[in-house]
Amino acid sequence: MSVTQNTAERSNFLEIRNLKKEYTAGNPILKGIDINITEPGIVAIIGPSGTGKSTLLRCINRLIDPTDGQILFDDADLCLAKGAQLRKLRRQVGMVFQEYNLVERLTVIENVLTGRLGYMSAWQAWRRKFSQEDINTAFELLDAVGLTEHAKKRADSLSGGQRQRVGIARAVMQNPRILLADEPTSSLDPKTAVEIMELLERFSAEKNIPALVNIHDVKLASRFAKRMIGMSNGIVVYDGPPEGITDEHLKQIYGGESWLV
Amino acid sequence: MNTIDHHWQRFTLKQKLSRYAVYLVLVIAFVQSIQSVEVIPEFLLDAPEQMADMFSRMWPIDFAYYPVAVHDAMVETLNIATLGTLITLIFAIPLALMNASNIVNSAWCHWISRFFLVSSRSVNSLVWALLFVSIFGPGVIAGVLAIAFRSIGFVGKLLGEAIEEVNMGSIEALKATGASWMSILLKGYWPQVLPAFFSIVLFRWDINVRESAVLGLVGAGGIGVVLDDSMNLFQWDRVAMSLLAIFVIVILAEIVVVNIRKRLI
Ligand SMILES: Nc1ncnc2c1ncn2[C@@H]1O[C@H](COP(=O)(O)OP(=O)(O)OP(=O)(O)O)[C@@H](O)[C@H]1O
Ligand SMILES: [Mg+2]
């Protein structure tokens, strides 16, 4: 089966079945999550602090090992993947972090290029043997996020918003089948936050892939998301279009009502 | 009503007593040690005289001796220091990696690496030199190995600590791209550790220049051999020449290191 055929036939991007995670035995954080991602576009995950949103995203690319359940991705179960197979699956999952997590002492363009590390040997990485194609893509991506003139600067000389753009470019550089973003806008001002969401929306549309975004700002979430997932106490309590979220739902997700204006 | 006690003293009674106890112990220790080293008053009294005598013999410094023997020995000393520092890295880098808890997550590995690092540091370089002289015979090889083994602990410990200070967020991000362990090491850890690495190695090289200057006293090559020979022959003007050369090279090493480090940061 050829690769193109594969994507054309693909009916779903990611299927999470009965996912459970306990950091300490007997104290489940995720208590059986079922999510089926069938369409490209932004999926916003909302929920109170400590409910396990980060845990969920980090289970998907196995920065955390789930306790039980299945994560079906690219015809494989991510929960069972190990070693080289795990790395192969990981490179198809791009991740954007709240604290950007760039390698500060490398240049901006090199940070974008690290998105290709999963496709290279360590020896090639050491010798900076990126293919010309990768280098071209990296510059195109930098152009797309508006940082062309910063390419040769060190990452630690950028502002937060600029760093997050680099973070997104790095994730897209992986040529991922799905994007994960853990509170990508929480450290940024409202205007920059919108710009970052626009970038995520744009790349998910261009690449025709879904982007799972953990986010605390419900308004911002409903503005960009095609689908909202509300989590509370380790389970999914709402899953549907943003328009369908009522104050009742929000009360159920976050508890209390005094904060609802 | 104010029930808060505003009375405050720097030390409680118990702390005061223990402080006095410490002072007392210090005084006793001092008196004890003076008695046990058996300072001979006559020797102590004519020390200034002896010193003046030695300096008068050192002067004028025998500069002519520099091209004859000092120069080559000095170059040898620098070579011992540099080669020793480089060989150290072969052992210190793996030990540092093993010792860093954010790279290897195994108590066993930490104990093993710590054992080697501590052993290396707890043996003085002169003792290492004596050991290697008895294995390889007198000469440069013994000096190089003495310097190398002495430095492993220093470089390995500091490098391990520098590794533990890297930002783990960046490391996680590279892991998430599907990078292999080695790629993460090279592209995540290394760029972050690089300034500390060069700083540590240069600092150690600077120390090693000084240490290798004395290794010759136990036959491990370098300027120390020349120094030792002249002393044994009471050629104080030549001793002075060697000491001056060591002094100059130490200052130069210091200047070089300071300048390179400035550029690194
Ligand atoms: N490495 C860990 N070890 C033990 N417990 C953890 C660990 N990481 C997270 N937890 C616990 O798991 C729970 C969920 O954490 P998580 O970070 O997933 O929440 P979150 O929904 O992302 O919260 P926030 O909105 O504040 O980011 C918390 O109670 C947290 O204390
Ligand atoms: Mg979180």
Coordinates of C-alpha atoms and ligand atoms in Angstrom, one line a residue, chain A residues 53-54 182-183 214, ligand 2:
Chain A
K53 CA -4.9 17.7 30.3
S54 CA -1.1 17.8 30.1
D182 CA 0.1 22.1 25.7
E183 CA -1.1 25.6 26.7
N214 CA -4.8 22.4 25.8
Ligands
MG2 MG -1.0 21.3 32.1

